mmCIF file of C-alpha atoms and ligand atoms in Angstrom:
data_model
loop_
_atom_site.group_PDB
_atom_site.id
_atom_site.type_symbol
_atom_site.label_atom_id
_atom_site.label_comp_id
_atom_site.label_asym_id
_atom_site.label_seq_id
_atom_site.Cartn_x
_atom_site.Cartn_y
_atom_site.Cartn_z
ATOM 1 C CA MET A 1 78.523 64.018 46.608
ATOM 2 C CA THR A 2 79.966 64.665 43.693
ATOM 3 C CA GLN A 3 77.418 65.349 40.708
ATOM 4 C CA VAL A 4 80.286 65.683 37.769
ATOM 5 C CA LEU A 5 83.676 64.149 37.503
ATOM 6 C CA CYS A 6 85.006 66.870 35.022
ATOM 7 C CA ILE A 7 88.140 64.746 32.398
ATOM 8 C CA ALA A 8 91.030 66.697 31.645
ATOM 9 C CA GLY A 9 94.337 65.063 29.487
ATOM 10 C CA ALA A 10 96.580 67.042 26.679
ATOM 11 C CA ARG A 11 97.128 69.923 26.692
ATOM 12 C CA PRO A 12 94.201 71.089 24.239
ATOM 13 C CA ASN A 13 91.953 69.827 27.346
ATOM 14 C CA PHE A 14 92.742 72.211 30.117
ATOM 15 C CA MET A 15 91.981 75.421 27.948
ATOM 16 C CA LYS A 16 88.538 73.609 27.891
ATOM 17 C CA ILE A 17 87.912 72.579 31.258
ATOM 18 C CA ALA A 18 88.985 75.814 32.101
ATOM 19 C CA PRO A 19 85.940 78.068 32.389
ATOM 20 C CA VAL A 20 83.994 74.285 33.186
ATOM 21 C CA MET A 21 85.076 73.880 36.034
ATOM 22 C CA ALA A 22 85.110 77.970 37.348
ATOM 23 C CA ALA A 23 81.615 77.919 36.416
ATOM 24 C CA LEU A 24 80.053 74.743 38.360
ATOM 25 C CA ALA A 25 80.965 75.963 41.406
ATOM 26 C CA GLU A 26 79.640 79.272 40.828
ATOM 27 C CA THR A 27 76.057 77.380 39.932
ATOM 28 C CA GLY A 28 77.091 75.484 42.900
ATOM 29 C CA ILE A 29 76.853 72.110 41.206
ATOM 30 C CA SER A 30 78.692 69.884 43.201
ATOM 31 C CA ALA A 31 82.258 68.426 40.963
ATOM 32 C CA GLN A 32 85.747 66.886 40.854
ATOM 33 C CA LEU A 33 88.450 67.486 38.103
ATOM 34 C CA LEU A 34 90.749 64.196 37.134
ATOM 35 C CA HIS A 35 93.539 64.230 35.415
ATOM 36 C CA THR A 36 95.158 61.190 32.956
ATOM 37 C CA GLY A 37 98.441 62.045 33.304
ATOM 38 C CA GLN A 38 97.911 61.697 29.197
ATOM 39 C CA HIS A 39 100.449 65.279 29.272
ATOM 40 C CA TYR A 40 102.522 65.339 31.405
ATOM 41 C CA ASP A 41 105.825 67.418 30.701
ATOM 42 C CA ALA A 42 106.000 70.429 32.309
ATOM 43 C CA ALA A 43 105.321 72.970 29.820
ATOM 44 C CA MET A 44 102.286 70.463 27.909
ATOM 45 C CA SER A 45 100.224 70.371 31.437
ATOM 46 C CA ASP A 46 101.347 72.077 34.686
ATOM 47 C CA SER A 47 102.096 75.072 33.042
ATOM 48 C CA PHE A 48 97.465 75.489 31.660
ATOM 49 C CA PHE A 49 96.935 74.865 35.155
ATOM 50 C CA SER A 50 98.816 77.570 37.420
ATOM 51 C CA ASP A 51 98.580 80.572 34.080
ATOM 52 C CA LEU A 52 94.398 79.123 33.977
ATOM 53 C CA GLY A 53 93.715 79.096 37.731
ATOM 54 C CA ILE A 54 92.826 75.516 37.458
ATOM 55 C CA PRO A 55 92.302 73.273 40.664
ATOM 56 C CA PRO A 56 94.639 70.822 41.229
ATOM 57 C CA PRO A 57 93.210 67.433 40.489
ATOM 58 C CA ASP A 58 91.512 65.635 42.429
ATOM 59 C CA HIS A 59 92.942 61.855 40.874
ATOM 60 C CA HIS A 60 95.709 61.264 38.618
ATOM 61 C CA LEU A 61 96.211 58.850 36.896
ATOM 62 C CA GLU A 62 99.551 59.447 34.853
ATOM 63 C CA VAL A 63 99.223 57.010 31.814
ATOM 64 C CA GLY A 64 102.073 58.780 29.533
ATOM 65 C CA SER A 65 102.704 58.527 26.539
ATOM 66 C CA GLY A 66 102.137 54.764 24.131
ATOM 67 C CA THR A 67 100.262 53.645 20.971
ATOM 68 C CA HIS A 68 96.914 55.135 21.086
ATOM 69 C CA ALA A 69 96.027 51.000 22.125
ATOM 70 C CA VAL A 70 98.723 51.421 24.864
ATOM 71 C CA GLN A 71 97.345 54.629 25.291
ATOM 72 C CA THR A 72 93.691 54.415 25.523
ATOM 73 C CA ALA A 73 93.653 50.988 27.518
ATOM 74 C CA GLU A 74 95.907 52.448 29.825
ATOM 75 C CA VAL A 75 93.008 55.444 30.908
ATOM 76 C CA MET A 76 90.643 53.020 30.562
ATOM 77 C CA LYS A 77 91.923 50.102 33.165
ATOM 78 C CA ARG A 78 92.789 52.717 35.821
ATOM 79 C CA PHE A 79 89.714 54.795 35.256
ATOM 80 C CA GLU A 80 87.792 52.554 36.623
ATOM 81 C CA PRO A 81 88.400 52.186 39.794
ATOM 82 C CA VAL A 82 87.975 55.875 40.928
ATOM 83 C CA LEU A 83 84.643 55.851 39.055
ATOM 84 C CA GLU A 84 84.162 53.208 41.519
ATOM 85 C CA SER A 85 84.894 54.662 44.951
ATOM 86 C CA VAL A 86 83.409 58.449 43.142
ATOM 87 C CA GLN A 87 80.339 57.875 41.907
ATOM 88 C CA PRO A 88 79.643 60.739 40.263
ATOM 89 C CA GLN A 89 76.172 61.424 38.754
ATOM 90 C CA ALA A 90 77.673 62.304 35.864
ATOM 91 C CA VAL A 91 81.251 62.388 33.418
ATOM 92 C CA LEU A 92 82.431 65.052 31.763
ATOM 93 C CA VAL A 93 84.496 64.952 29.284
ATOM 94 C CA VAL A 94 85.469 67.768 26.234
ATOM 95 C CA GLY A 95 87.377 67.202 23.261
ATOM 96 C CA ASP A 96 88.521 64.815 21.146
ATOM 97 C CA VAL A 97 91.856 63.443 22.440
ATOM 98 C CA ASN A 98 92.648 59.189 23.641
ATOM 99 C CA SER A 99 91.655 60.755 27.099
ATOM 100 C CA THR A 100 88.054 61.857 26.194
ATOM 101 C CA LEU A 101 86.766 58.196 24.584
ATOM 102 C CA ALA A 102 89.100 55.999 27.285
ATOM 103 C CA CYS A 103 86.924 57.911 30.138
ATOM 104 C CA ALA A 104 83.776 58.355 28.095
ATOM 105 C CA LEU A 105 83.963 54.420 27.243
ATOM 106 C CA VAL A 106 84.193 53.351 31.125
ATOM 107 C CA ALA A 107 81.253 55.722 32.235
ATOM 108 C CA ALA A 108 79.023 54.472 29.725
ATOM 109 C CA LYS A 109 79.645 51.212 30.534
ATOM 110 C CA ARG A 110 79.343 51.185 33.765
ATOM 111 C CA GLY A 111 76.148 53.017 33.107
ATOM 112 C CA VAL A 112 77.315 56.280 34.381
ATOM 113 C CA ARG A 113 75.582 59.280 31.736
ATOM 114 C CA VAL A 114 78.092 61.142 30.052
ATOM 115 C CA ILE A 115 78.676 65.059 28.679
ATOM 116 C CA HIS A 116 80.539 65.426 25.618
ATOM 117 C CA VAL A 117 81.566 69.325 25.626
ATOM 118 C CA GLU A 118 82.751 70.112 22.338
ATOM 119 C CA ALA A 119 80.311 67.093 20.013
ATOM 120 C CA GLY A 120 79.307 67.254 16.860
ATOM 121 C CA LEU A 121 82.440 68.539 15.001
ATOM 122 C CA ARG A 122 83.598 65.901 12.001
ATOM 123 C CA SER A 123 86.574 66.460 8.948
ATOM 124 C CA TYR A 124 85.137 63.038 7.814
ATOM 125 C CA ASP A 125 88.691 62.037 7.776
ATOM 126 C CA ARG A 126 88.839 58.608 9.248
ATOM 127 C CA SER A 127 92.976 58.829 9.117
ATOM 128 C CA MET A 128 93.027 61.628 11.801
ATOM 129 C CA PRO A 129 92.656 59.984 14.778
ATOM 130 C CA GLU A 130 90.574 62.038 16.692
ATOM 131 C CA GLU A 131 87.578 61.670 13.908
ATOM 132 C CA ILE A 132 87.141 57.665 15.434
ATOM 133 C CA ASN A 133 87.327 59.422 19.549
ATOM 134 C CA ARG A 134 85.256 62.619 18.249
ATOM 135 C CA VAL A 135 82.250 59.386 16.625
ATOM 136 C CA LEU A 136 82.612 56.671 19.550
ATOM 137 C CA THR A 137 82.580 59.689 22.025
ATOM 138 C CA ASP A 138 79.169 60.946 20.446
ATOM 139 C CA GLN A 139 77.738 58.074 20.056
ATOM 140 C CA ILE A 140 77.809 57.201 24.037
ATOM 141 C CA SER A 141 77.378 60.430 25.599
ATOM 142 C CA ASP A 142 73.782 61.551 26.748
ATOM 143 C CA LEU A 143 73.882 64.671 26.850
ATOM 144 C CA LEU A 144 76.086 67.176 24.069
ATOM 145 C CA PHE A 145 76.935 70.519 24.380
ATOM 146 C CA THR A 146 78.071 71.740 20.921
ATOM 147 C CA THR A 147 80.271 74.938 19.390
ATOM 148 C CA GLU A 148 78.508 75.891 16.170
ATOM 149 C CA ARG A 149 74.969 75.239 14.613
ATOM 150 C CA THR A 150 77.098 72.922 12.136
ATOM 151 C CA ALA A 151 77.358 70.362 14.718
ATOM 152 C CA LEU A 152 73.531 69.424 15.198
ATOM 153 C CA ALA A 153 73.350 68.112 11.641
ATOM 154 C CA ASN A 154 76.126 66.612 11.564
ATOM 155 C CA LEU A 155 74.397 64.233 15.209
ATOM 156 C CA GLN A 156 71.411 63.250 12.832
ATOM 157 C CA ALA A 157 73.297 61.835 10.476
ATOM 158 C CA GLU A 158 74.984 59.241 13.129
ATOM 159 C CA GLY A 159 70.899 58.694 15.045
ATOM 160 C CA ILE A 160 71.926 60.691 17.724
ATOM 161 C CA ASP A 161 68.682 62.770 18.817
ATOM 162 C CA ALA A 162 68.330 66.453 19.471
ATOM 163 C CA SER A 163 66.629 66.117 22.223
ATOM 164 C CA ARG A 164 70.931 64.875 23.159
ATOM 165 C CA VAL A 165 72.552 68.043 22.116
ATOM 166 C CA GLU A 166 72.810 71.779 23.683
ATOM 167 C CA PHE A 167 74.073 75.387 21.783
ATOM 168 C CA VAL A 168 76.534 76.471 23.812
ATOM 169 C CA GLY A 169 78.721 78.049 22.446
ATOM 170 C CA ASN A 170 82.960 78.199 22.535
ATOM 171 C CA VAL A 171 84.179 77.056 26.375
ATOM 172 C CA MET A 172 87.730 77.709 24.450
ATOM 173 C CA ILE A 173 87.035 80.824 23.771
ATOM 174 C CA ASP A 174 85.158 81.486 27.404
ATOM 175 C CA THR A 175 89.288 81.273 28.512
ATOM 176 C CA LEU A 176 90.529 83.381 25.521
ATOM 177 C CA TYR A 177 88.544 86.418 26.592
ATOM 178 C CA ARG A 178 89.018 85.799 30.154
ATOM 179 C CA ASN A 179 92.806 85.904 30.151
ATOM 180 C CA LEU A 180 93.212 88.072 27.198
ATOM 181 C CA GLU A 181 94.240 90.872 28.965
ATOM 182 C CA ARG A 182 96.601 89.153 30.131
ATOM 183 C CA ALA A 183 98.566 87.279 27.242
ATOM 184 C CA VAL A 184 102.581 87.596 27.852
ATOM 185 C CA PRO A 185 103.761 90.895 25.138
ATOM 186 C CA ALA A 186 105.083 88.648 22.025
ATOM 187 C CA ALA A 187 108.361 90.896 22.294
ATOM 188 C CA ARG A 188 109.060 89.524 25.609
ATOM 189 C CA THR A 189 107.954 85.859 24.832
ATOM 190 C CA LEU A 190 111.155 86.231 22.459
ATOM 191 C CA GLY A 191 113.539 88.479 24.162
ATOM 192 C CA ALA A 192 113.174 91.042 20.777
ATOM 193 C CA ALA A 193 110.537 92.834 19.906
ATOM 194 C CA LEU A 194 110.346 91.856 15.625
ATOM 195 C CA PRO A 195 108.036 94.104 14.213
ATOM 196 C CA GLN A 196 105.400 90.961 11.778
ATOM 197 C CA TYR A 197 105.679 87.550 12.079
ATOM 198 C CA ALA A 198 104.282 84.311 11.365
ATOM 199 C CA VAL A 199 103.341 82.000 13.715
ATOM 200 C CA LEU A 200 103.018 78.311 13.124
ATOM 201 C CA THR A 201 101.857 74.825 15.180
ATOM 202 C CA LEU A 202 103.202 71.439 13.423
ATOM 203 C CA HIS A 203 102.548 67.974 14.893
ATOM 204 C CA ARG A 204 99.460 66.603 13.660
ATOM 205 C CA PRO A 205 101.044 62.983 12.820
ATOM 206 C CA SER A 206 99.530 63.849 8.900
ATOM 207 C CA ASN A 207 102.408 66.329 9.353
ATOM 208 C CA VAL A 208 104.874 65.024 10.989
ATOM 209 C CA ASP A 209 105.621 61.422 11.245
ATOM 210 C CA ASP A 210 105.939 61.191 7.223
ATOM 211 C CA PRO A 211 109.667 62.467 6.395
ATOM 212 C CA ALA A 212 108.645 63.726 3.140
ATOM 213 C CA THR A 213 105.924 65.674 3.841
ATOM 214 C CA LEU A 214 107.491 67.187 6.884
ATOM 215 C CA ALA A 215 110.440 68.366 4.663
ATOM 216 C CA ALA A 216 108.026 70.059 2.417
ATOM 217 C CA LEU A 217 106.331 71.688 4.467
ATOM 218 C CA LEU A 218 109.468 73.601 6.039
ATOM 219 C CA ASP A 219 111.525 73.908 3.072
ATOM 220 C CA VAL A 220 108.309 75.927 2.351
ATOM 221 C CA VAL A 221 108.507 77.454 5.872
ATOM 222 C CA GLY A 222 111.844 78.624 5.109
ATOM 223 C CA GLU A 223 110.670 80.067 2.144
ATOM 224 C CA ILE A 224 108.461 82.141 4.331
ATOM 225 C CA ASN A 225 110.509 83.584 7.152
ATOM 226 C CA ARG A 226 113.071 85.083 4.074
ATOM 227 C CA ARG A 227 110.138 87.547 3.783
ATOM 228 C CA LEU A 228 108.154 86.883 7.410
ATOM 229 C CA PRO A 229 109.746 85.340 9.994
ATOM 230 C CA VAL A 230 108.335 82.032 11.848
ATOM 231 C CA VAL A 231 108.228 81.736 15.237
ATOM 232 C CA MET A 232 107.907 77.854 16.126
ATOM 233 C CA PRO A 233 106.578 76.572 19.622
ATOM 234 C CA LEU A 234 107.771 73.172 19.223
ATOM 235 C CA HIS A 235 105.726 69.935 20.140
ATOM 236 C CA PRO A 236 108.014 66.841 21.563
ATOM 237 C CA ARG A 237 106.957 64.957 18.729
ATOM 238 C CA THR A 238 107.889 67.484 15.829
ATOM 239 C CA ARG A 239 110.947 67.904 17.348
ATOM 240 C CA GLY A 240 111.189 64.234 18.144
ATOM 241 C CA ASN A 241 111.266 63.890 13.979
ATOM 242 C CA VAL A 242 113.078 66.363 13.184
ATOM 243 C CA GLU A 243 115.578 64.745 14.847
ATOM 244 C CA LYS A 244 114.812 61.648 13.929
ATOM 245 C CA PHE A 245 114.239 62.827 10.283
ATOM 246 C CA GLY A 246 117.348 64.633 10.552
ATOM 247 C CA LEU A 247 115.938 67.198 9.356
ATOM 248 C CA THR A 248 117.198 69.704 12.247
ATOM 249 C CA ALA A 249 119.216 71.907 9.693
ATOM 250 C CA LYS A 250 115.641 73.146 8.152
ATOM 251 C CA LEU A 251 115.095 74.968 11.359
ATOM 252 C CA ASP A 252 117.809 76.855 11.351
ATOM 253 C CA GLY A 253 116.843 80.213 10.684
ATOM 254 C CA LEU A 254 113.473 80.142 12.171
ATOM 255 C CA HIS A 255 112.454 81.620 16.013
ATOM 256 C CA ILE A 256 111.949 78.180 17.835
ATOM 257 C CA LEU A 257 111.216 77.833 21.072
ATOM 258 C CA PRO A 258 110.332 75.088 23.175
ATOM 259 C CA PRO A 259 106.577 74.224 23.913
ATOM 260 C CA VAL A 260 104.993 77.858 25.188
ATOM 261 C CA GLY A 261 102.214 78.258 27.856
ATOM 262 C CA TYR A 262 99.070 79.528 27.705
ATOM 263 C CA LEU A 263 99.060 83.455 27.841
ATOM 264 C CA GLU A 264 102.763 83.399 26.392
ATOM 265 C CA MET A 265 100.830 81.850 22.469
ATOM 266 C CA LEU A 266 98.058 83.717 23.467
ATOM 267 C CA GLY A 267 100.134 86.813 23.559
ATOM 268 C CA LEU A 268 101.761 85.284 20.837
ATOM 269 C CA MET A 269 98.532 85.085 18.706
ATOM 270 C CA ARG A 270 97.286 88.298 19.054
ATOM 271 C CA ASP A 271 100.586 90.079 17.413
ATOM 272 C CA ALA A 272 101.235 87.892 14.914
ATOM 273 C CA ARG A 273 100.885 88.683 10.900
ATOM 274 C CA LEU A 274 99.581 85.609 10.457
ATOM 275 C CA VAL A 275 99.047 82.058 12.307
ATOM 276 C CA LEU A 276 100.242 78.848 9.767
ATOM 277 C CA THR A 277 99.153 75.433 11.688
ATOM 278 C CA ASP A 278 97.658 72.401 12.229
ATOM 279 C CA SER A 279 95.982 72.182 14.921
ATOM 280 C CA GLY A 280 92.693 72.098 15.680
ATOM 281 C CA GLY A 281 92.266 74.663 18.224
ATOM 282 C CA ILE A 282 93.899 77.500 17.519
ATOM 283 C CA GLN A 283 91.722 78.677 13.660
ATOM 284 C CA GLU A 284 89.080 78.381 16.741
ATOM 285 C CA GLU A 285 91.663 80.843 18.568
ATOM 286 C CA THR A 286 92.765 82.766 15.776
ATOM 287 C CA THR A 287 88.961 83.677 14.266
ATOM 288 C CA ALA A 288 88.088 85.403 18.153
ATOM 289 C CA LEU A 289 91.199 86.848 17.675
ATOM 290 C CA GLY A 290 90.883 88.176 14.200
ATOM 291 C CA VAL A 291 93.980 87.018 12.996
ATOM 292 C CA PRO A 292 94.620 85.417 10.091
ATOM 293 C CA CYS A 293 94.812 81.592 10.293
ATOM 294 C CA LEU A 294 96.331 79.076 7.268
ATOM 295 C CA THR A 295 95.805 75.234 7.855
ATOM 296 C CA LEU A 296 98.116 73.375 6.766
ATOM 297 C CA ARG A 297 95.530 70.533 6.957
ATOM 298 C CA ASP A 298 93.299 69.219 3.961
ATOM 299 C CA ASN A 299 90.213 69.852 6.267
ATOM 300 C CA THR A 300 88.995 70.892 9.215
ATOM 301 C CA GLU A 301 86.090 69.719 12.210
ATOM 302 C CA ARG A 302 85.565 73.277 12.296
ATOM 303 C CA PRO A 303 84.022 74.910 8.837
ATOM 304 C CA ILE A 304 82.714 77.923 11.219
ATOM 305 C CA THR A 305 85.947 79.756 10.710
ATOM 306 C CA ILE A 306 85.896 78.907 7.279
ATOM 307 C CA ASP A 307 83.056 80.614 7.207
ATOM 308 C CA GLU A 308 82.317 83.341 9.025
ATOM 309 C CA GLY A 309 86.499 83.613 10.503
ATOM 310 C CA THR A 310 89.637 83.673 10.126
ATOM 311 C CA ASN A 311 90.552 80.945 8.288
ATOM 312 C CA THR A 312 91.517 79.523 4.855
ATOM 313 C CA LEU A 313 92.545 75.614 4.499
ATOM 314 C CA VAL A 314 95.746 75.215 2.339
ATOM 315 C CA GLY A 315 96.920 71.274 3.441
ATOM 316 C CA PRO A 316 99.913 70.455 3.230
ATOM 317 C CA ASN A 317 100.504 71.066 -0.299
ATOM 318 C CA PRO A 318 103.403 74.023 -0.596
ATOM 319 C CA GLU A 319 102.235 75.575 -4.284
ATOM 320 C CA ALA A 320 98.644 76.603 -2.105
ATOM 321 C CA ILE A 321 100.825 77.789 1.536
ATOM 322 C CA ARG A 322 102.630 79.866 -1.294
ATOM 323 C CA ALA A 323 99.581 81.076 -2.499
ATOM 324 C CA ALA A 324 97.370 81.823 0.765
ATOM 325 C CA PHE A 325 101.243 83.118 2.638
ATOM 326 C CA ALA A 326 100.863 85.951 -0.965
ATOM 327 C CA ASP A 327 97.354 86.722 0.044
ATOM 328 C CA VAL A 328 98.373 87.711 3.300
ATOM 329 C CA MET A 329 101.181 89.856 2.756
ATOM 330 C CA ALA A 330 99.286 91.826 0.011
ATOM 331 C CA GLY A 331 95.976 92.404 0.911
ATOM 332 C CA GLY A 332 96.036 91.503 5.376
ATOM 333 C CA GLY A 333 93.539 88.401 4.751
ATOM 334 C CA LYS A 334 90.516 87.568 5.967
ATOM 335 C CA ALA A 335 88.959 89.344 8.404
ATOM 336 C CA GLY A 336 85.860 87.138 10.103
ATOM 337 C CA ARG A 337 83.590 87.778 12.577
ATOM 338 C CA ILE A 338 83.237 86.122 15.505
ATOM 339 C CA PRO A 339 80.739 83.225 15.320
ATOM 340 C CA GLU A 340 77.377 83.311 17.598
ATOM 341 C CA TYR A 341 78.057 82.535 20.679
ATOM 342 C CA TRP A 342 81.991 82.403 20.787
ATOM 343 C CA ASP A 343 80.900 85.115 23.782
ATOM 344 C CA GLY A 344 83.158 83.497 27.115
ATOM 345 C CA ARG A 345 80.046 82.469 28.546
ATOM 346 C CA ALA A 346 79.959 79.145 27.072
ATOM 347 C CA ALA A 347 80.962 77.304 30.033
ATOM 348 C CA MET A 348 78.211 79.534 31.659
ATOM 349 C CA ARG A 349 75.293 78.059 29.158
ATOM 350 C CA ILE A 350 76.646 74.319 30.892
ATOM 351 C CA ALA A 351 76.257 75.353 34.355
ATOM 352 C CA HIS A 352 72.796 76.313 33.216
ATOM 353 C CA ALA A 353 71.807 73.860 31.384
ATOM 354 C CA LEU A 354 73.610 70.670 34.290
ATOM 355 C CA GLN A 355 71.458 72.313 36.657
ATOM 356 C CA GLY A 356 68.220 71.262 35.221
ATOM 357 C CA TRP A 357 69.619 68.298 34.240
ATOM 358 C CA LEU A 358 71.527 66.705 36.978
ATOM 359 C CA PRO A 359 69.294 64.364 39.681
ATOM 360 C CA GLN A 360 68.094 66.919 42.055
ATOM 361 C CA LYS A 361 69.028 65.161 45.087
ATOM 362 C CA LYS A 362 71.354 61.085 45.378
ATOM 363 C CA GLY A 363 69.099 58.366 44.144
ATOM 364 C CA THR A 364 67.130 60.352 41.625
ATOM 365 C CA HIS A 365 66.440 58.671 38.784
ATOM 366 C CA ALA A 366 68.524 59.912 35.443
ATOM 367 C CA LEU A 367 66.274 61.926 32.471
ATOM 368 C CA THR A 368 68.407 60.730 29.565
ATOM 369 C CA GLY A 369 66.407 62.198 26.551
ATOM 370 C CA ILE A 370 65.198 64.793 28.784
ATOM 371 C CA ARG A 371 65.521 68.652 26.963
ATOM 372 C CA VAL A 372 67.401 71.514 28.799
ATOM 373 C CA GLY A 373 68.686 74.287 28.259
HETATM 374 C C1 LIG B 401 97.845 64.326 21.095
HETATM 375 C C2 LIG B 401 96.284 64.884 20.943
HETATM 376 C C3 LIG B 401 95.727 65.975 19.649
HETATM 377 C C4 LIG B 401 96.228 67.010 20.097
HETATM 378 C C5 LIG B 401 97.834 66.937 20.720
HETATM 379 C C6 LIG B 401 97.863 68.496 21.533
HETATM 380 C C7 LIG B 401 95.017 62.243 20.831
HETATM 381 C C8 LIG B 401 93.930 61.719 19.717
HETATM 382 N N1 LIG B 401 96.071 63.491 20.175
HETATM 383 O O1 LIG B 401 98.201 64.355 21.109
HETATM 384 O O2 LIG B 401 94.455 66.399 19.417
HETATM 385 O O3 LIG B 401 95.948 68.277 19.640
HETATM 386 O O4 LIG B 401 97.912 65.944 22.653
HETATM 387 O O5 LIG B 401 99.748 68.507 22.001
HETATM 388 O O6 LIG B 401 94.624 62.558 21.671
HETATM 389 N N2 LIG B 401 105.093 63.900 24.776
HETATM 390 C C9 LIG B 401 105.745 64.526 25.398
HETATM 391 N N3 LIG B 401 105.264 65.471 27.262
HETATM 392 C C10 LIG B 401 104.481 65.368 27.233
HETATM 393 C C11 LIG B 401 103.452 64.505 26.203
HETATM 394 C C12 LIG B 401 103.741 64.497 25.167
HETATM 395 O O7 LIG B 401 107.230 64.469 25.748
HETATM 396 O O8 LIG B 401 103.655 65.709 28.392
HETATM 397 C C13 LIG B 401 105.283 63.699 23.311
HETATM 398 C C14 LIG B 401 105.591 61.869 23.466
HETATM 399 O O9 LIG B 401 106.880 61.127 23.014
HETATM 400 C C15 LIG B 401 104.972 61.368 22.995
HETATM 401 C C16 LIG B 401 104.272 62.514 22.251
HETATM 402 O O10 LIG B 401 104.494 63.814 22.796
HETATM 403 O O11 LIG B 401 105.063 59.746 22.457
HETATM 404 C C17 LIG B 401 102.910 62.748 21.733
HETATM 405 O O12 LIG B 401 101.999 62.341 22.415
HETATM 406 P P1 LIG B 401 100.626 61.966 22.531
HETATM 407 O O13 LIG B 401 99.776 62.297 24.139
HETATM 408 O O14 LIG B 401 100.719 60.698 22.357
HETATM 409 O O15 LIG B 401 99.567 63.050 21.443
HETATM 410 P P2 LIG B 401 99.889 64.003 20.755
HETATM 411 O O16 LIG B 401 100.742 64.078 19.718
HETATM 412 O O17 LIG B 401 100.685 65.268 21.182
#
């Protein structure tokens, strides 16, 4: 009997599911893994399975790319028969991607309990597709595991009872600590040692889908690159748009890389003077690494990275980016501290909570609403 059917679909899910699968195995909870196929390139998916030792998926839906509606609907259509045949006691989803919401929705409507890892984060910006995924997934989840204490207030404000919520810390940081020693040194990834450099990642639709915004961002990155070399692993969406909008020349002089594997990215961030990003996860990883991060967004759903960590919000605004960059060059940037429970043990806390929450034997009735931990 499979107790928990775990879901992963897109790049940021893989480093979250890895420690959860390991902790479930260690505590004797039987689990299967389903890959939706939202991300499918070797560099966006397979390399994470091998680098992080994630067991090969038991099920693969191979949905691929599409509009949000098509992608979400395809996951739902293909997931339902798998759920029907596996009959798990619960479905566990992580993060905020389309696969997260799609599988949670199918499970909830079939009466299968949903566990959400990384619940309660809110940017309060509904123009972000991930924000819609977060709000809806949390509403239909039975057990919600949070990464920072502020998440509970967000959930309660949406009518979610505290008895369903458990603060466990950050599973992505479990993965970071577990792999830090194996991180590939930046010099090897770059093919040459750069004494100092910045790392840049850019893929949010709000930054890369509008030609004027993307052009302005690449212009200011070009200015930074003249003072501090900029290394940029290029997301497929961004590469596509740079070409489509005729902005390829603006990448001249930057150290452009294809999407890099987990261990390469960890090494690039660890050894960087500064990281510029619009990713959610990288805001957290830089806080754990103590590397200053300038976030190219107007808001963040991860406020602890600002309040306690190394993160500064600069939006897509060139003036703010220039000023924050000058601060880092002059003063070294924010040092920050490691947030509570970002200690490498979050996945174990989840597994222990599940030991008390999952029915003890087949046929036992759902204990939804019972406080865990
Ligand atoms: C998705 C997530 C986002 C996450 C990001 C990390 C949603 C709503 N968004 O956005 O939260 O931060 O993943 O990458 O779920 N593509 C490839 N190869 C792949 C995957 C995608 O070439 O393996 C290209 C396709 O052209 C596709 C585009 O990238 O259309 C975007 O992929 P998609 O999964 O739709 O969203 P992301 O922008 O990656």
